[in-house]
Backbone as CSV, one residue per row, in Angstrom:
resi,resn,N_x,N_y,N_z,CA_x,CA_y,CA_z,C_x,C_y,C_z
1,UNK,-4.669,6.661,4.876,-3.689,7.051,5.500,-2.953,8.233,4.825
2,UNK,-2.040,9.022,5.400,-1.372,10.220,4.778,-0.456,9.707,3.695
3,UNK,-0.275,10.718,2.684,0.554,10.639,1.692,0.279,9.443,0.678
4,UNK,-0.877,8.800,0.712,-1.058,7.651,-0.323,-1.239,8.256,-1.674
5,UNK,-0.674,7.625,-2.616,-0.670,7.892,-3.998,0.331,9.032,-4.376
6,UNK,1.075,9.653,-3.311,1.995,10.646,-3.712,3.384,9.980,-3.725
7,UNK,4.230,10.630,-4.478,5.629,10.170,-4.433,6.117,11.036,-3.096
8,UNK,6.700,10.192,-2.238,7.153,11.016,-0.909,8.527,10.932,-0.813
9,UNK,9.007,11.891,0.038,10.417,11.920,0.275,10.807,10.784,1.088
10,UNK,12.156,10.266,0.992,12.559,9.158,1.745,12.865,9.578,3.126
11,UNK,12.690,8.819,4.146,12.921,9.327,5.514,14.391,9.172,5.702
12,UNK,14.983,10.000,6.757,16.348,9.731,7.198,16.446,8.500,7.823
13,UNK,17.676,8.075,8.185,17.777,6.853,8.882,17.268,7.035,10.411
14,UNK,17.283,8.153,10.984,16.781,8.239,12.246,15.290,8.222,12.305
15,UNK,14.655,9.081,11.188,13.196,8.853,11.034,12.719,7.476,10.679
16,UNK,13.392,6.872,9.988,12.967,5.473,9.589,12.972,4.592,10.887
17,UNK,13.997,4.809,11.657,14.109,4.067,12.936,12.960,4.406,13.819
18,UNK,12.576,5.591,14.006,11.520,5.951,14.745,10.222,5.437,14.181
19,UNK,9.917,5.601,12.797,8.685,4.961,12.278,8.700,3.545,12.347
20,UNK,9.856,2.843,12.358,9.796,1.339,12.568,9.345,1.045,14.008
21,UNK,9.722,1.766,14.899,9.147,1.524,16.423,7.638,1.686,16.266
22,UNK,7.017,2.798,15.692,5.647,2.800,15.586,5.060,1.675,14.730
23,UNK,5.710,1.338,13.608,5.085,0.296,12.788,5.081,-1.037,13.424
24,UNK,6.024,-1.257,14.306,6.155,-2.551,15.189,5.324,-2.443,16.410
25,UNK,5.215,-1.412,17.067,4.590,-1.416,18.385,3.223,-0.743,18.557
26,UNK,2.891,0.187,17.525,1.729,0.962,17.498,1.907,2.342,18.248
27,UNK,0.859,2.851,18.762,0.973,4.174,19.420,2.001,4.098,20.468
28,UNK,2.716,5.310,20.683,3.781,5.267,21.774,4.019,6.743,22.314
29,UNK,4.389,6.788,23.568,4.804,7.977,24.054,6.361,8.086,23.854
30,UNK,6.996,9.426,23.759,8.380,9.369,23.533,9.171,8.552,24.727
31,UNK,8.731,8.697,25.862,9.511,7.765,27.002,9.347,6.448,26.742
32,UNK,8.300,5.956,26.279,8.239,4.359,25.843,9.099,4.031,24.645
33,UNK,9.218,4.969,23.792,10.022,4.648,22.776,11.521,4.566,23.115
34,UNK,11.987,5.665,24.079,13.303,5.487,24.463,13.651,4.241,25.105
35,UNK,12.666,3.620,25.821,12.931,2.268,26.491,13.157,1.065,25.498
36,UNK,12.749,1.360,24.240,13.023,0.439,23.256,14.334,0.407,22.679
37,UNK,15.023,1.398,22.785,16.408,1.608,22.214,17.372,0.890,23.054
38,UNK,18.316,0.286,22.466,19.430,-0.254,23.163,20.367,0.855,23.883
39,UNK,21.151,0.367,24.776,22.128,1.376,25.385,23.325,1.628,24.507
40,UNK,23.858,2.779,24.347,23.336,4.122,25.028,22.132,4.697,24.103
41,UNK,21.171,4.907,24.860,19.885,5.592,24.396,20.228,6.970,23.918
42,UNK,19.395,7.222,22.760,19.497,8.646,22.561,18.692,9.466,23.475
43,UNK,19.028,11.003,23.572,18.465,11.709,24.463,17.090,11.876,24.111
44,UNK,16.246,12.205,25.261,14.786,12.471,25.147,14.497,13.439,24.059
45,UNK,15.187,14.569,24.160,14.819,15.762,23.177,15.155,15.377,21.650
46,UNK,16.193,14.431,21.585,16.550,14.082,20.190,15.380,13.326,19.590
47,UNK,14.883,12.359,20.244,13.780,11.505,19.793,12.663,12.405,19.668
48,UNK,12.206,13.241,20.631,11.082,14.049,20.569,11.154,14.999,19.332
49,UNK,12.463,15.553,18.898,12.467,16.538,17.813,12.194,15.783,16.443
50,UNK,12.664,14.427,16.522,12.476,13.752,15.308,10.902,13.312,15.252
51,UNK,10.273,12.999,16.270,8.890,12.672,16.192,8.004,13.912,15.792
52,UNK,8.398,14.950,16.270,7.586,16.324,15.945,7.763,16.694,14.525
53,UNK,9.042,16.472,13.942,9.302,16.592,12.573,8.461,15.739,11.719
54,UNK,8.335,14.460,12.118,7.487,13.451,11.436,6.100,13.835,11.433
55,UNK,5.558,14.392,12.627,4.187,14.919,12.741,3.934,16.181,11.774
56,UNK,4.940,17.126,11.701,4.748,18.184,10.843,4.560,17.818,9.364
57,UNK,5.285,16.829,8.921,5.224,16.181,7.575,4.109,15.369,7.358
58,UNK,3.242,14.909,8.359,2.159,14.082,8.175,2.370,12.613,8.163
59,UNK,3.561,12.200,8.611,3.806,10.748,8.883,3.185,10.243,10.141
60,UNK,3.171,11.167,11.348,2.609,10.579,12.588,1.553,11.575,12.927
61,UNK,0.726,11.277,13.794,-0.266,12.092,14.554,-0.108,11.972,15.996
62,UNK,-0.793,12.629,16.862,-0.738,12.409,18.225,-2.234,12.620,18.797
63,UNK,-2.207,12.059,20.177,-3.535,12.131,20.947,-2.954,12.893,22.291
64,UNK,-3.401,13.800,22.730,-3.070,14.540,23.931,-3.564,13.879,25.249
65,UNK,-2.681,13.603,26.324,-3.066,13.304,27.596,-2.482,14.283,28.518
66,UNK,-3.162,15.321,28.746,-2.728,16.437,29.498,-1.561,17.053,28.788
67,UNK,-0.402,17.178,29.425,0.517,17.799,28.685,1.522,17.023,27.845
68,UNK,1.281,15.639,27.922,2.013,14.650,27.201,1.245,14.103,26.042
69,UNK,2.100,13.665,25.043,1.455,13.318,23.743,1.735,11.889,23.436
70,UNK,0.710,10.973,22.950,0.890,9.846,22.543,0.949,9.758,20.977
71,UNK,2.121,9.330,20.432,2.119,9.439,18.836,1.757,8.078,18.100
72,UNK,1.261,8.178,16.925,0.715,6.960,16.381,1.285,7.378,14.737
73,UNK,1.484,6.252,13.851,1.785,6.493,12.585,0.440,6.653,11.946
74,UNK,0.700,7.480,10.846,-0.439,7.970,10.089,-0.233,7.350,8.585
75,UNK,0.894,6.628,8.477,1.277,5.930,7.141,1.788,4.636,7.493
76,UNK,1.373,3.615,6.912,1.690,2.195,7.055,3.120,1.940,6.496
77,UNK,3.805,0.865,6.965,5.021,0.612,6.332,5.036,0.205,4.993
78,UNK,3.754,-0.479,4.542,3.476,-0.885,3.129,3.262,0.394,2.232
79,UNK,2.577,1.383,2.685,2.307,2.586,1.866,3.584,3.397,1.819
80,UNK,4.446,3.450,2.795,5.610,4.178,2.763,6.526,3.423,1.671
81,UNK,6.669,2.191,1.683,7.585,1.299,0.776,6.992,1.611,-0.770
82,UNK,5.698,1.520,-0.872,5.162,1.898,-2.283,5.431,3.122,-2.648
83,UNK,5.458,4.293,-1.717,5.735,5.680,-2.288,7.079,5.783,-2.535
84,UNK,7.991,5.167,-1.682,9.376,5.252,-1.839,9.766,4.493,-3.242
85,UNK,9.239,3.398,-3.541,9.466,2.719,-4.784,8.976,3.669,-5.942
86,UNK,7.976,4.154,-5.870,7.359,5.222,-6.831,8.478,6.302,-7.169
87,UNK,9.043,6.770,-6.125,9.905,7.891,-5.985,11.250,7.482,-6.836
88,UNK,11.676,6.310,-6.475,12.906,5.731,-7.059,12.674,5.550,-8.751
89,UNK,11.431,4.945,-8.970,11.172,4.622,-10.278,11.123,5.983,-11.090
90,UNK,10.438,6.956,-10.513,10.315,8.220,-11.115,11.719,8.870,-11.200
91,UNK,12.520,9.056,-10.282,13.671,9.770,-10.350,14.780,9.108,-11.217
92,UNK,14.892,7.800,-11.117,16.058,7.110,-11.736,15.631,6.319,-12.965
93,UNK,14.385,6.121,-13.234,14.003,5.206,-14.313,12.921,5.837,-15.212
94,UNK,12.756,7.249,-15.129,12.027,7.975,-15.931,10.336,7.282,-15.877
95,UNK,9.989,7.019,-14.713,8.634,6.413,-14.428,8.547,5.165,-15.322
96,UNK,9.587,4.228,-15.654,9.497,3.187,-16.427,9.751,1.931,-15.511
97,UNK,8.753,1.282,-15.132,8.995,-0.148,-14.446,9.622,-1.003,-15.321
98,UNK,9.491,-0.975,-16.492,10.151,-1.994,-17.536,11.626,-1.633,-17.404
99,UNK,11.948,-0.420,-17.135,13.295,-0.028,-17.040,13.957,-0.498,-15.841
100,UNK,13.150,-0.548,-14.702,13.575,-1.108,-13.431,13.867,-2.554,-13.689
101,UNK,12.901,-3.409,-14.146,13.216,-4.806,-14.524,14.270,-4.919,-15.436
102,UNK,14.400,-4.261,-16.323,15.624,-4.435,-17.330,16.843,-4.219,-16.627
103,UNK,16.946,-3.171,-15.792,18.172,-2.891,-15.038,18.519,-4.120,-14.082
104,UNK,17.462,-4.568,-13.520,17.642,-5.729,-12.437,18.172,-6.921,-13.235
105,UNK,17.731,-7.191,-14.339,18.191,-8.394,-15.174,19.614,-8.028,-15.617
106,UNK,19.981,-6.917,-16.049,21.235,-6.638,-16.517,22.395,-6.770,-15.327
107,UNK,21.927,-6.397,-14.237,22.797,-6.402,-12.971,22.737,-7.831,-12.413
108,UNK,21.929,-8.751,-13.036,21.835,-10.154,-12.717,21.347,-10.167,-11.123
109,UNK,20.485,-9.257,-10.841,19.687,-9.219,-9.434,18.389,-10.069,-9.600
110,UNK,18.067,-10.357,-10.778,16.857,-11.297,-10.975,17.081,-12.096,-12.352
111,UNK,16.984,-13.339,-12.332,16.926,-14.244,-13.360,15.892,-14.231,-14.357
112,UNK,16.146,-14.742,-15.459,15.025,-15.068,-16.341,13.937,-15.927,-15.829
113,UNK,14.353,-16.909,-15.260,13.479,-17.960,-14.629,12.607,-17.292,-13.441
114,UNK,13.179,-16.325,-12.715,12.512,-15.554,-11.713,11.461,-14.610,-12.296
115,UNK,11.881,-13.905,-13.597,10.957,-12.987,-14.098,9.722,-13.674,-14.622
116,UNK,9.994,-15.072,-15.178,8.973,-15.833,-15.827,7.971,-16.182,-14.572
117,UNK,8.543,-16.472,-13.571,7.704,-16.949,-12.409,6.905,-15.735,-11.909
118,UNK,7.541,-14.618,-11.973,6.757,-13.498,-11.563,5.566,-13.093,-12.488
119,UNK,5.850,-13.262,-13.751,4.876,-12.961,-14.807,3.787,-13.974,-14.608
120,UNK,4.143,-15.318,-14.360,3.055,-16.289,-14.123,2.196,-15.951,-12.947
121,UNK,2.753,-15.477,-11.849,2.152,-15.148,-10.743,1.127,-13.882,-10.993
122,UNK,1.551,-13.013,-11.720,0.695,-11.820,-11.954,-0.390,-12.319,-13.024
123,UNK,-0.198,-13.283,-13.908,-1.323,-13.529,-14.769,-2.387,-14.411,-14.035
124,UNK,-1.836,-15.194,-12.902,-2.654,-15.955,-12.095,-3.393,-15.032,-11.005
125,UNK,-3.016,-13.857,-11.033,-3.760,-13.057,-10.081,-3.181,-13.092,-8.674
126,UNK,-2.060,-13.517,-8.455,-1.539,-13.646,-7.209,-0.832,-12.333,-6.582
């Protein structure tokens, strides 16, 4: 898949919404995507512009059917999440995952017991 192993930019809210549709439904035409939005739906051109931007950056690809395109994700949700996490760790924690864990503990987002359980799971290969 595209962008694997790279620190990638975070998607905007609209881009993440569109990618979420691809991740949940698979290949879609823009018209099909519009039907998945609640009312009031965005304009066709708005969604089409977001999709084409995602394609230019390598997040989605397309298959042509005459003059219309069916788009599909080139990046899985899991790969995007990993890449985004790498970016956050790089930008805010100087590439230190230990710094991330330390920060989570200081802010009481993870307890010592939870950390011990995580270490146990890693040691057991889970």
